[in-house]
Amino acid sequence: MTNNQISLVELIQIFAQYRNHIIINIKHLQEHYQRIGIKRIRGVINENGELLQPWLITEYMDDTDYVGIGDFQFNRNTATINMLIKRRVKLAKFEDQTPTIEVAGLLVNDLNTFNNYTIVSDGKINVNSLQVKISSKKVFDLLKEKGILDAEEFDFRAEHRIQLDNLPLVAANSSYSSIDGLFNELAEIKVLTSIIGAHLKKESDVFIETQLDEFKKHYLSKNIYINFPTTNEYTDINQALVDGTIDSKLSYKIDIGSQDILNLSKFPSANKFLNRMYRLYDKETGEIIMKPSFEMVFHENLAVRHRLLSSRIKITKVDELMKPIFDNFLGLEQNGIVGGILKKVAADSLAQLLQDKQNGKQIGKEEMVAALTVANNKLEEYAENIYQDKISPLVFYIGSTGLLPDEIEAKAMTADEAAAKYPNLQFSKDEQEGTFFAVGDSIIGIYAKTEYYSKLISVGINN
């Protein structure tokens, strides 16, 4: 690094801080962009192998060369940085482009669509440069001071090329905070958000069921996000590889776990765990519900109890972490764990409702749905902040450099060595080929996986 040169991570931090003063040439980005996965197209494939396209399409309302620079996010498990671009769109019929103005009593003529552009993919630059305009002299001077811009004078009309592929990904003097205790904290939040998500699967704190049905017909989620069905552009991967339209690469996944649980993927869904460990039954008849789900918990005539487990069922460390949270949420045990998690994220209304419910008070469904929705948002925001502030930067450093930071001293272990030292760990097929490090009370796991991507097809332009 030269004296005034900054890393790509530091540049992205500047972009994030001053995003309101930077616009990006979106057409230039799209023309030179290389996808990191197989291209997906709108529609579904029927039994005859034909593509059935949605009956609605989107039309951009900002048909322009420039858009806001967007939000940047570190991936949670790979050395990847994405830039999320938001653009205004409207819905129209596919057959005749007639605009759709209203759905279920809601105006939908001014919606947003979101597209992710991967700036760094698995520790490698994926976007070589960005063409931008800058509206603030302060930002211009800052980028010039950092050696990012060549222009001598500020001109808000000028377009600048910001070169990304000549910057180091991370600063040589980067430092990282301790990850001790973070896995258990994230695991508890994951379990609780899974329970809440299962409750809210078909519920909304704003719209009724018939409105949600209308949204679904018009490819809208209950949060009014556009959600078209999509399918892979290539259904035969091997043939596409032969044709040269797609290629493959190794992607390195980096996970944080504990000495008992390797990573968060080991946790089953809330409904799967409910079915494994509990029984829902009719209060009057005692009839057992054979396929219970959390959506049924709203039914006042149903109650829940522990399932009698056979001797063949082995209780794992995942079970031991999940069960107290489920027991407390379902009112089977007063251990206070759910209230503690909720109060940590300031979701006090749900904590109080659950306490009232366990004390025998009748809680209305609408009131519970509203509290669950607020709590879910706060829990997800809290977890995301942990990732973006503490875990993802470490993951990005490891994936970009192939090294642990200087302040972390740990000896590499194979899966067999890790299993011998920490016998509660369970490994998938991919994880058995991985490399593992014991860091404090945490385990960092790194393993490779083959991924496929659509190749950028160059288009010749006549002079």
GROMACS .gro file of C-alpha atoms in nm:
model
  463
    1MET     CA    1   0.000   0.000   0.000
    2THR     CA    2   0.124   0.349  -0.080
    3ASN     CA    3   0.114   0.617   0.187
    4ASN     CA    4  -0.216   0.768   0.075
    5GLN     CA    5  -0.376   0.451  -0.059
    6ILE     CA    6  -0.677   0.308   0.120
    7SER     CA    7  -0.823  -0.041   0.111
    8LEU     CA    8  -1.141  -0.136  -0.072
    9VAL     CA    9  -1.315  -0.190   0.262
   10GLU     CA   10  -1.227   0.165   0.369
   11LEU     CA   11  -1.348   0.304   0.035
   12ILE     CA   12  -1.681   0.124   0.076
   13GLN     CA   13  -1.713   0.274   0.424
   14ILE     CA   14  -1.675   0.620   0.264
   15PHE     CA   15  -1.937   0.531   0.003
   16ALA     CA   16  -2.176   0.418   0.278
   17GLN     CA   17  -2.123   0.734   0.484
   18TYR     CA   18  -2.172   0.973   0.190
   19ARG     CA   19  -2.413   0.774  -0.029
   20ASN     CA   20  -2.649   1.070  -0.059
   21HIS     CA   21  -2.380   1.261  -0.252
   22ILE     CA   22  -2.279   0.988  -0.500
   23ILE     CA   23  -2.472   0.853  -0.799
   24ILE     CA   24  -2.359   0.561  -1.013
   25ASN     CA   25  -2.382   0.497  -1.387
   26ILE     CA   26  -2.603   0.189  -1.371
   27LYS     CA   27  -2.589   0.115  -1.744
   28HIS     CA   28  -2.208   0.102  -1.737
   29LEU     CA   29  -2.223  -0.134  -1.439
   30GLN     CA   30  -2.476  -0.364  -1.606
   31GLU     CA   31  -2.283  -0.379  -1.933
   32HIS     CA   32  -1.963  -0.492  -1.761
   33TYR     CA   33  -2.106  -0.698  -1.477
   34GLN     CA   34  -2.013  -1.065  -1.428
   35ARG     CA   35  -2.273  -1.272  -1.245
   36ILE     CA   36  -2.149  -1.488  -0.959
   37GLY     CA   37  -2.431  -1.742  -0.991
   38ILE     CA   38  -2.644  -1.896  -1.262
   39LYS     CA   39  -2.878  -1.638  -1.411
   40ARG     CA   40  -3.236  -1.672  -1.302
   41ILE     CA   41  -3.527  -1.572  -1.523
   42ARG     CA   42  -3.883  -1.485  -1.431
   43GLY     CA   43  -4.138  -1.763  -1.460
   44VAL     CA   44  -4.180  -2.133  -1.386
   45ILE     CA   45  -4.114  -2.442  -1.598
   46ASN     CA   46  -4.424  -2.657  -1.659
   47GLU     CA   47  -4.434  -3.036  -1.699
   48ASN     CA   48  -4.364  -2.998  -2.073
   49GLY     CA   49  -4.046  -2.804  -2.008
   50GLU     CA   50  -4.201  -2.475  -2.123
   51LEU     CA   51  -4.137  -2.144  -1.949
   52LEU     CA   52  -4.459  -1.989  -1.815
   53GLN     CA   53  -4.397  -1.620  -1.764
   54PRO     CA   54  -4.575  -1.412  -1.496
   55TRP     CA   55  -4.883  -1.224  -1.615
   56LEU     CA   56  -4.734  -0.902  -1.476
   57ILE     CA   57  -4.408  -0.723  -1.552
   58THR     CA   58  -4.224  -0.430  -1.394
   59GLU     CA   59  -4.137  -0.105  -1.569
   60TYR     CA   60  -3.872   0.133  -1.435
   61MET     CA   61  -4.002   0.477  -1.341
   62ASP     CA   62  -3.649   0.621  -1.336
   63ASP     CA   63  -3.539   0.542  -1.692
   64THR     CA   64  -3.202   0.708  -1.646
   65ASP     CA   65  -2.832   0.632  -1.665
   66TYR     CA   66  -2.778   0.717  -1.298
   67VAL     CA   67  -2.910   0.577  -0.969
   68GLY     CA   68  -2.817   0.615  -0.603
   69ILE     CA   69  -2.507   0.418  -0.510
   70GLY     CA   70  -2.702   0.188  -0.281
   71ASP     CA   71  -2.631  -0.003   0.040
   72PHE     CA   72  -2.323  -0.223   0.091
   73GLN     CA   73  -2.332  -0.546   0.287
   74PHE     CA   74  -2.071  -0.803   0.386
   75ASN     CA   75  -2.180  -1.162   0.333
   76ARG     CA   76  -2.213  -1.359   0.655
   77ASN     CA   77  -2.018  -1.666   0.540
   78THR     CA   78  -1.794  -1.571   0.246
   79ALA     CA   79  -1.545  -1.297   0.156
   80THR     CA   80  -1.813  -1.122  -0.047
   81ILE     CA   81  -1.943  -0.764  -0.055
   82ASN     CA   82  -2.270  -0.682  -0.228
   83MET     CA   83  -2.410  -0.347  -0.335
   84LEU     CA   84  -2.790  -0.333  -0.317
   85ILE     CA   85  -2.945  -0.095  -0.571
   86LYS     CA   86  -3.303   0.022  -0.513
   87ARG     CA   87  -3.508   0.150  -0.807
   88ARG     CA   88  -3.868   0.270  -0.842
   89VAL     CA   89  -4.094   0.055  -1.062
   90LYS     CA   90  -4.458   0.009  -1.149
   91LEU     CA   91  -4.651  -0.307  -1.233
   92ALA     CA   92  -4.806  -0.363  -1.574
   93LYS     CA   93  -4.977  -0.650  -1.759
   94PHE     CA   94  -4.741  -0.860  -1.968
   95GLU     CA   95  -4.977  -0.889  -2.264
   96ASP     CA   96  -5.056  -0.522  -2.326
   97GLN     CA   97  -4.848  -0.319  -2.072
   98THR     CA   98  -5.165  -0.187  -1.904
   99PRO     CA   99  -5.051  -0.045  -1.567
  100THR     CA  100  -5.175  -0.198  -1.243
  101ILE     CA  101  -5.263   0.091  -1.012
  102GLU     CA  102  -5.437  -0.071  -0.714
  103VAL     CA  103  -5.427  -0.411  -0.541
  104ALA     CA  104  -5.643  -0.497  -0.239
  105GLY     CA  105  -5.719  -0.132  -0.172
  106LEU     CA  106  -5.354  -0.026  -0.184
  107LEU     CA  107  -5.191   0.194  -0.448
  108VAL     CA  108  -4.907   0.000  -0.613
  109ASN     CA  109  -4.806   0.245  -0.885
  110ASP     CA  110  -4.485   0.341  -0.703
  111LEU     CA  111  -4.301   0.030  -0.582
  112ASN     CA  112  -3.935  -0.054  -0.528
  113THR     CA  113  -3.727  -0.330  -0.682
  114PHE     CA  114  -3.392  -0.440  -0.543
  115ASN     CA  115  -3.091  -0.577  -0.730
  116ASN     CA  116  -2.767  -0.701  -0.576
  117TYR     CA  117  -2.437  -0.638  -0.753
  118THR     CA  118  -2.143  -0.832  -0.611
  119ILE     CA  119  -1.839  -0.604  -0.579
  120VAL     CA  120  -1.612  -0.868  -0.425
  121SER     CA  121  -1.677  -1.241  -0.466
  122ASP     CA  122  -1.490  -1.493  -0.253
  123GLY     CA  123  -1.202  -1.256  -0.191
  124LYS     CA  124  -1.167  -1.149  -0.556
  125ILE     CA  125  -1.271  -0.824  -0.721
  126ASN     CA  126  -1.581  -0.880  -0.933
  127VAL     CA  127  -1.640  -0.518  -1.043
  128ASN     CA  128  -1.322  -0.356  -1.175
  129SER     CA  129  -1.447   0.002  -1.168
  130LEU     CA  130  -1.748   0.226  -1.107
  131GLN     CA  131  -1.850   0.533  -1.305
  132VAL     CA  132  -1.989   0.793  -1.064
  133LYS     CA  133  -2.088   1.157  -1.026
  134ILE     CA  134  -2.026   1.343  -0.700
  135SER     CA  135  -2.244   1.629  -0.578
  136SER     CA  136  -2.040   1.730  -0.272
  137LYS     CA  137  -1.703   1.909  -0.285
  138LYS     CA  138  -1.629   1.771   0.063
  139VAL     CA  139  -1.666   1.413  -0.066
  140PHE     CA  140  -1.468   1.495  -0.380
  141ASP     CA  141  -1.182   1.636  -0.170
  142LEU     CA  142  -1.186   1.334   0.061
  143LEU     CA  143  -1.167   1.084  -0.226
  144LYS     CA  144  -0.892   1.290  -0.389
  145GLU     CA  145  -0.697   1.299  -0.063
  146LYS     CA  146  -0.724   0.919  -0.043
  147GLY     CA  147  -0.582   0.881  -0.395
  148ILE     CA  148  -0.910   0.759  -0.547
  149LEU     CA  149  -0.971   1.047  -0.793
  150ASP     CA  150  -0.735   1.199  -1.055
  151ALA     CA  151  -0.941   1.509  -1.138
  152GLU     CA  152  -0.788   1.837  -1.023
  153GLU     CA  153  -1.102   2.049  -0.973
  154PHE     CA  154  -1.446   1.967  -0.839
  155ASP     CA  155  -1.715   1.958  -1.109
  156PHE     CA  156  -2.056   1.821  -1.016
  157ARG     CA  157  -2.127   1.762  -1.388
  158ALA     CA  158  -1.822   1.539  -1.441
  159GLU     CA  159  -1.829   1.160  -1.440
  160HIS     CA  160  -1.540   0.994  -1.256
  161ARG     CA  161  -1.401   0.644  -1.297
  162ILE     CA  162  -1.326   0.492  -0.958
  163GLN     CA  163  -1.089   0.202  -1.007
  164LEU     CA  164  -1.146  -0.083  -0.762
  165ASP     CA  165  -0.916  -0.356  -0.893
  166ASN     CA  166  -0.596  -0.172  -0.795
  167LEU     CA  167  -0.686  -0.143  -0.426
  168PRO     CA  168  -0.591  -0.390  -0.152
  169LEU     CA  169  -0.906  -0.554  -0.020
  170VAL     CA  170  -0.822  -0.500   0.348
  171ALA     CA  171  -0.584  -0.268   0.531
  172ALA     CA  172  -0.258  -0.419   0.653
  173ASN     CA  173  -0.322  -0.290   1.006
  174SER     CA  174  -0.679  -0.422   1.034
  175SER     CA  175  -0.785  -0.531   1.381
  176TYR     CA  176  -1.083  -0.742   1.486
  177SER     CA  177  -1.282  -0.772   1.806
  178SER     CA  178  -1.327  -1.092   2.003
  179ILE     CA  179  -1.596  -1.333   1.886
  180ASP     CA  180  -1.625  -1.512   2.222
  181GLY     CA  181  -1.987  -1.571   2.318
  182LEU     CA  182  -2.129  -1.443   1.989
  183PHE     CA  183  -2.229  -1.785   1.857
  184ASN     CA  184  -2.455  -1.869   2.151
  185GLU     CA  185  -2.610  -1.523   2.137
  186LEU     CA  186  -2.682  -1.560   1.763
  187ALA     CA  187  -2.805  -1.916   1.812
  188GLU     CA  188  -3.063  -1.806   2.071
  189ILE     CA  189  -3.182  -1.529   1.840
  190LYS     CA  190  -3.201  -1.771   1.545
  191VAL     CA  191  -3.417  -2.012   1.745
  192LEU     CA  192  -3.651  -1.738   1.866
  193THR     CA  193  -3.685  -1.575   1.521
  194SER     CA  194  -3.758  -1.918   1.375
  195ILE     CA  195  -4.042  -1.962   1.625
  196ILE     CA  196  -4.177  -1.613   1.555
  197GLY     CA  197  -4.140  -1.658   1.179
  198ALA     CA  198  -4.337  -1.983   1.195
  199HIS     CA  199  -4.615  -1.799   1.381
  200LEU     CA  200  -4.623  -1.519   1.126
  201LYS     CA  201  -4.591  -1.728   0.809
  202LYS     CA  202  -4.944  -1.645   0.695
  203GLU     CA  203  -5.011  -1.352   0.925
  204SER     CA  204  -4.982  -0.975   0.888
  205ASP     CA  205  -5.013  -0.699   1.144
  206VAL     CA  206  -5.158  -0.470   0.874
  207PHE     CA  207  -5.357  -0.671   0.618
  208ILE     CA  208  -5.630  -0.937   0.641
  209GLU     CA  209  -5.616  -1.279   0.476
  210THR     CA  210  -5.811  -1.187   0.160
  211GLN     CA  211  -5.576  -0.892   0.101
  212LEU     CA  212  -5.273  -1.121   0.140
  213ASP     CA  213  -5.428  -1.355  -0.119
  214GLU     CA  214  -5.464  -1.062  -0.360
  215PHE     CA  215  -5.103  -0.959  -0.304
  216LYS     CA  216  -4.988  -1.313  -0.379
  217LYS     CA  217  -5.181  -1.316  -0.708
  218HIS     CA  218  -5.000  -0.995  -0.804
  219TYR     CA  219  -4.654  -1.125  -0.696
  220LEU     CA  220  -4.638  -0.903  -0.389
  221SER     CA  221  -4.527  -1.009  -0.041
  222LYS     CA  222  -4.714  -0.908   0.273
  223ASN     CA  223  -4.452  -0.631   0.311
  224ILE     CA  224  -4.535  -0.508  -0.043
  225TYR     CA  225  -4.209  -0.629  -0.196
  226ILE     CA  226  -4.218  -0.759  -0.553
  227ASN     CA  227  -4.170  -1.135  -0.550
  228PHE     CA  228  -4.183  -1.290  -0.898
  229PRO     CA  229  -4.129  -1.667  -0.930
  230THR     CA  230  -3.793  -1.741  -1.094
  231THR     CA  231  -3.612  -2.041  -1.237
  232ASN     CA  232  -3.254  -2.113  -1.346
  233GLU     CA  233  -3.179  -2.006  -1.703
  234TYR     CA  234  -3.012  -2.345  -1.761
  235THR     CA  235  -3.190  -2.659  -1.642
  236ASP     CA  236  -2.915  -2.895  -1.765
  237ILE     CA  237  -2.596  -2.788  -1.585
  238ASN     CA  238  -2.372  -3.043  -1.758
  239GLN     CA  239  -2.486  -2.940  -2.106
  240ALA     CA  240  -2.439  -2.572  -2.021
  241LEU     CA  241  -2.084  -2.650  -1.906
  242VAL     CA  242  -2.014  -2.826  -2.239
  243ASP     CA  243  -2.164  -2.533  -2.432
  244GLY     CA  244  -1.948  -2.289  -2.237
  245THR     CA  245  -2.239  -2.073  -2.124
  246ILE     CA  246  -2.166  -2.143  -1.759
  247ASP     CA  247  -1.850  -2.218  -1.565
  248SER     CA  248  -1.763  -2.344  -1.217
  249LYS     CA  249  -1.547  -2.216  -0.933
  250LEU     CA  250  -1.457  -2.308  -0.577
  251SER     CA  251  -1.629  -2.098  -0.314
  252TYR     CA  252  -1.490  -2.096   0.038
  253LYS     CA  253  -1.743  -2.083   0.319
  254ILE     CA  254  -1.633  -1.957   0.660
  255ASP     CA  255  -1.851  -2.039   0.960
  256ILE     CA  256  -1.844  -1.946   1.326
  257GLY     CA  257  -1.952  -2.208   1.577
  258SER     CA  258  -1.894  -2.327   1.933
  259GLN     CA  259  -1.711  -2.624   2.078
  260ASP     CA  260  -2.045  -2.811   2.086
  261ILE     CA  261  -2.226  -2.691   1.769
  262LEU     CA  262  -2.029  -2.638   1.449
  263ASN     CA  263  -2.247  -2.365   1.295
  264LEU     CA  264  -2.600  -2.226   1.275
  265SER     CA  265  -2.700  -2.455   0.987
  266LYS     CA  266  -2.729  -2.738   1.241
  267PHE     CA  267  -3.051  -2.588   1.381
  268PRO     CA  268  -3.377  -2.730   1.239
  269SER     CA  269  -3.678  -2.512   1.161
  270ALA     CA  270  -3.916  -2.425   1.444
  271ASN     CA  271  -4.194  -2.645   1.307
  272LYS     CA  272  -3.959  -2.941   1.260
  273PHE     CA  273  -3.838  -2.912   1.620
  274LEU     CA  274  -4.197  -2.868   1.743
  275ASN     CA  275  -4.291  -3.194   1.571
  276ARG     CA  276  -3.983  -3.373   1.710
  277MET     CA  277  -4.014  -3.271   2.076
  278TYR     CA  278  -4.378  -3.169   2.142
  279ARG     CA  279  -4.740  -3.273   2.095
  280LEU     CA  280  -5.030  -3.043   2.010
  281TYR     CA  281  -5.365  -3.181   2.121
  282ASP     CA  282  -5.732  -3.083   2.143
  283LYS     CA  283  -5.813  -2.964   2.497
  284GLU     CA  284  -6.161  -3.122   2.497
  285THR     CA  285  -6.112  -3.451   2.311
  286GLY     CA  286  -5.742  -3.507   2.378
  287GLU     CA  287  -5.693  -3.585   2.009
  288ILE     CA  288  -5.330  -3.543   1.903
  289ILE     CA  289  -5.254  -3.324   1.600
  290MET     CA  290  -5.029  -3.539   1.383
  291LYS     CA  291  -4.849  -3.261   1.193
  292PRO     CA  292  -4.832  -2.967   1.435
  293SER     CA  293  -4.718  -2.621   1.332
  294PHE     CA  294  -4.686  -2.290   1.513
  295GLU     CA  295  -4.971  -2.147   1.304
  296MET     CA  296  -5.200  -2.381   1.502
  297VAL     CA  297  -5.083  -2.242   1.837
  298PHE     CA  298  -5.321  -1.945   1.783
  299HIS     CA  299  -5.616  -2.187   1.809
  300GLU     CA  300  -5.768  -2.151   2.157
  301ASN     CA  301  -5.890  -2.512   2.166
  302LEU     CA  302  -5.539  -2.656   2.129
  303ALA     CA  303  -5.276  -2.711   2.398
  304VAL     CA  304  -4.917  -2.832   2.389
  305ARG     CA  305  -4.717  -3.081   2.596
  306HIS     CA  306  -4.382  -3.255   2.576
  307ARG     CA  307  -4.362  -3.555   2.348
  308LEU     CA  308  -4.270  -3.889   2.504
  309LEU     CA  309  -3.939  -3.965   2.336
  310SER     CA  310  -3.834  -4.316   2.245
  311SER     CA  311  -3.497  -4.451   2.351
  312ARG     CA  312  -3.384  -4.433   1.987
  313ILE     CA  313  -3.394  -4.053   1.982
  314LYS     CA  314  -3.053  -3.912   2.073
  315ILE     CA  315  -3.057  -3.573   2.243
  316THR     CA  316  -2.796  -3.344   2.086
  317LYS     CA  317  -2.636  -3.018   2.196
  318VAL     CA  318  -2.865  -2.843   1.946
  319ASP     CA  319  -3.166  -2.996   2.124
  320GLU     CA  320  -3.028  -2.886   2.461
  321LEU     CA  321  -2.999  -2.524   2.340
  322MET     CA  322  -3.338  -2.511   2.166
  323LYS     CA  323  -3.556  -2.690   2.421
  324PRO     CA  324  -3.543  -2.432   2.706
  325ILE     CA  325  -3.636  -2.155   2.457
  326PHE     CA  326  -3.929  -2.359   2.321
  327ASP     CA  327  -4.041  -2.463   2.670
  328ASN     CA  328  -4.044  -2.101   2.786
  329PHE     CA  329  -4.217  -1.966   2.474
  330LEU     CA  330  -4.485  -2.238   2.489
  331GLY     CA  331  -4.545  -2.175   2.861
  332LEU     CA  332  -4.421  -2.519   2.973
  333GLU     CA  333  -4.135  -2.384   3.185
  334GLN     CA  334  -4.081  -2.050   3.360
  335ASN     CA  335  -3.706  -2.018   3.298
  336GLY     CA  336  -3.712  -1.653   3.178
  337ILE     CA  337  -3.485  -1.719   2.880
  338VAL     CA  338  -3.724  -1.578   2.616
  339GLY     CA  339  -3.789  -1.262   2.818
  340GLY     CA  340  -3.414  -1.212   2.857
  341ILE     CA  341  -3.355  -1.234   2.482
  342LEU     CA  342  -3.646  -1.000   2.405
  343LYS     CA  343  -3.543  -0.739   2.661
  344LYS     CA  344  -3.191  -0.737   2.519
  345VAL     CA  345  -3.334  -0.610   2.187
  346ALA     CA  346  -3.598  -0.386   2.352
  347ALA     CA  347  -3.891  -0.604   2.239
  348ASP     CA  348  -4.067  -0.550   2.571
  349SER     CA  349  -4.423  -0.568   2.438
  350LEU     CA  350  -4.391  -0.933   2.330
  351ALA     CA  351  -4.210  -1.023   2.653
  352GLN     CA  352  -4.503  -0.878   2.852
  353LEU     CA  353  -4.769  -1.049   2.637
  354LEU     CA  354  -4.602  -1.389   2.675
  355GLN     CA  355  -4.583  -1.336   3.051
  356ASP     CA  356  -4.951  -1.236   3.063
  357LYS     CA  357  -5.047  -1.539   2.855
  358GLN     CA  358  -4.857  -1.774   3.087
  359ASN     CA  359  -5.040  -1.615   3.379
  360GLY     CA  360  -5.372  -1.714   3.222
  361LYS     CA  361  -5.469  -1.388   3.055
  362GLN     CA  362  -5.645  -1.413   2.717
  363ILE     CA  363  -5.444  -1.239   2.444
  364GLY     CA  364  -5.612  -1.131   2.120
  365LYS     CA  365  -5.465  -1.266   1.798
  366GLU     CA  366  -5.420  -0.922   1.640
  367GLU     CA  367  -5.238  -0.792   1.947
  368MET     CA  368  -5.007  -1.095   1.949
  369VAL     CA  369  -4.934  -1.072   1.575
  370ALA     CA  370  -4.842  -0.703   1.611
  371ALA     CA  371  -4.605  -0.775   1.901
  372LEU     CA  372  -4.450  -1.073   1.721
  373THR     CA  373  -4.387  -0.860   1.411
  374VAL     CA  374  -4.215  -0.583   1.608
  375ALA     CA  375  -4.004  -0.834   1.802
  376ASN     CA  376  -3.902  -1.020   1.486
  377ASN     CA  377  -3.778  -0.700   1.323
  378LYS     CA  378  -3.580  -0.601   1.632
  379LEU     CA  379  -3.424  -0.946   1.670
  380GLU     CA  380  -3.319  -0.958   1.305
  381GLU     CA  381  -3.174  -0.607   1.324
  382TYR     CA  382  -2.978  -0.696   1.639
  383ALA     CA  383  -2.834  -1.012   1.478
  384GLU     CA  384  -2.749  -0.825   1.157
  385ASN     CA  385  -2.557  -0.564   1.354
  386ILE     CA  386  -2.350  -0.839   1.520
  387TYR     CA  387  -2.266  -0.984   1.180
  388GLN     CA  388  -2.183  -0.656   1.009
  389ASP     CA  389  -1.983  -0.515   1.303
  390LYS     CA  390  -1.801  -0.820   1.439
  391ILE     CA  391  -1.831  -1.138   1.234
  392SER     CA  392  -1.851  -1.046   0.864
  393PRO     CA  393  -1.537  -0.825   0.866
  394LEU     CA  394  -1.343  -1.117   1.018
  395VAL     CA  395  -1.492  -1.358   0.763
  396PHE     CA  396  -1.399  -1.116   0.485
  397TYR     CA  397  -1.039  -1.085   0.609
  398ILE     CA  398  -0.993  -1.464   0.630
  399GLY     CA  399  -1.151  -1.523   0.289
  400SER     CA  400  -0.953  -1.241   0.124
  401THR     CA  401  -0.609  -1.320   0.266
  402GLY     CA  402  -0.627  -1.691   0.338
  403LEU     CA  403  -0.496  -1.608   0.686
  404LEU     CA  404  -0.618  -1.549   1.037
  405PRO     CA  405  -0.558  -1.194   1.168
  406ASP     CA  406  -0.228  -1.147   1.355
  407GLU     CA  407  -0.404  -1.116   1.691
  408ILE     CA  408  -0.561  -1.464   1.653
  409GLU     CA  409  -0.326  -1.753   1.725
  410ALA     CA  410  -0.474  -2.095   1.648
  411LYS     CA  411  -0.353  -2.422   1.502
  412ALA     CA  412  -0.534  -2.565   1.202
  413MET     CA  413  -0.727  -2.890   1.257
  414THR     CA  414  -0.882  -3.140   1.020
  415ALA     CA  415  -1.240  -3.251   1.080
  416ASP     CA  416  -1.113  -3.575   1.240
  417GLU     CA  417  -0.885  -3.381   1.474
  418ALA     CA  418  -1.163  -3.136   1.566
  419ALA     CA  419  -1.407  -3.425   1.628
  420ALA     CA  420  -1.155  -3.601   1.854
  421LYS     CA  421  -1.101  -3.287   2.060
  422TYR     CA  422  -1.466  -3.174   2.060
  423PRO     CA  423  -1.677  -3.494   2.037
  424ASN     CA  424  -2.015  -3.313   2.031
  425LEU     CA  425  -1.943  -3.156   1.690
  426GLN     CA  426  -2.128  -3.304   1.393
  427PHE     CA  427  -1.995  -3.269   1.037
  428SER     CA  428  -2.172  -3.275   0.699
  429LYS     CA  429  -2.002  -3.425   0.393
  430ASP     CA  430  -1.864  -3.087   0.281
  431GLU     CA  431  -1.755  -2.999   0.634
  432GLN     CA  432  -1.559  -3.323   0.667
  433GLU     CA  433  -1.317  -3.183   0.408
  434GLY     CA  434  -1.279  -2.853   0.593
  435THR     CA  435  -1.018  -2.687   0.809
  436PHE     CA  436  -1.099  -2.576   1.164
  437PHE     CA  437  -0.951  -2.342   1.424
  438ALA     CA  438  -1.029  -2.319   1.796
  439VAL     CA  439  -1.041  -1.947   1.884
  440GLY     CA  440  -1.134  -1.885   2.247
  441ASP     CA  441  -1.465  -2.062   2.304
  442SER     CA  442  -1.545  -2.053   1.932
  443ILE     CA  443  -1.469  -2.275   1.634
  444ILE     CA  444  -1.393  -2.118   1.294
  445GLY     CA  445  -1.459  -2.360   1.009
  446ILE     CA  446  -1.347  -2.314   0.647
  447TYR     CA  447  -1.452  -2.546   0.366
  448ALA     CA  448  -1.483  -2.539  -0.012
  449LYS     CA  449  -1.790  -2.588  -0.228
  450THR     CA  450  -1.824  -2.595  -0.607
  451GLU     CA  451  -2.055  -2.327  -0.745
  452TYR     CA  452  -2.168  -2.250  -1.100
  453TYR     CA  453  -2.214  -1.913  -1.266
  454SER     CA  454  -2.337  -1.773  -1.598
  455LYS     CA  455  -2.048  -1.641  -1.804
  456LEU     CA  456  -2.041  -1.283  -1.932
  457ILE     CA  457  -2.099  -1.300  -2.308
  458SER     CA  458  -1.910  -1.024  -2.486
  459VAL     CA  459  -2.097  -0.835  -2.754
  460GLY     CA  460  -1.898  -0.691  -3.043
  461ILE     CA  461  -1.953  -0.325  -3.128
  462ASN     CA  462  -1.882  -0.191  -3.476
  463ASN     CA  463  -1.657   0.112  -3.496
   0.00000   0.00000   0.00000
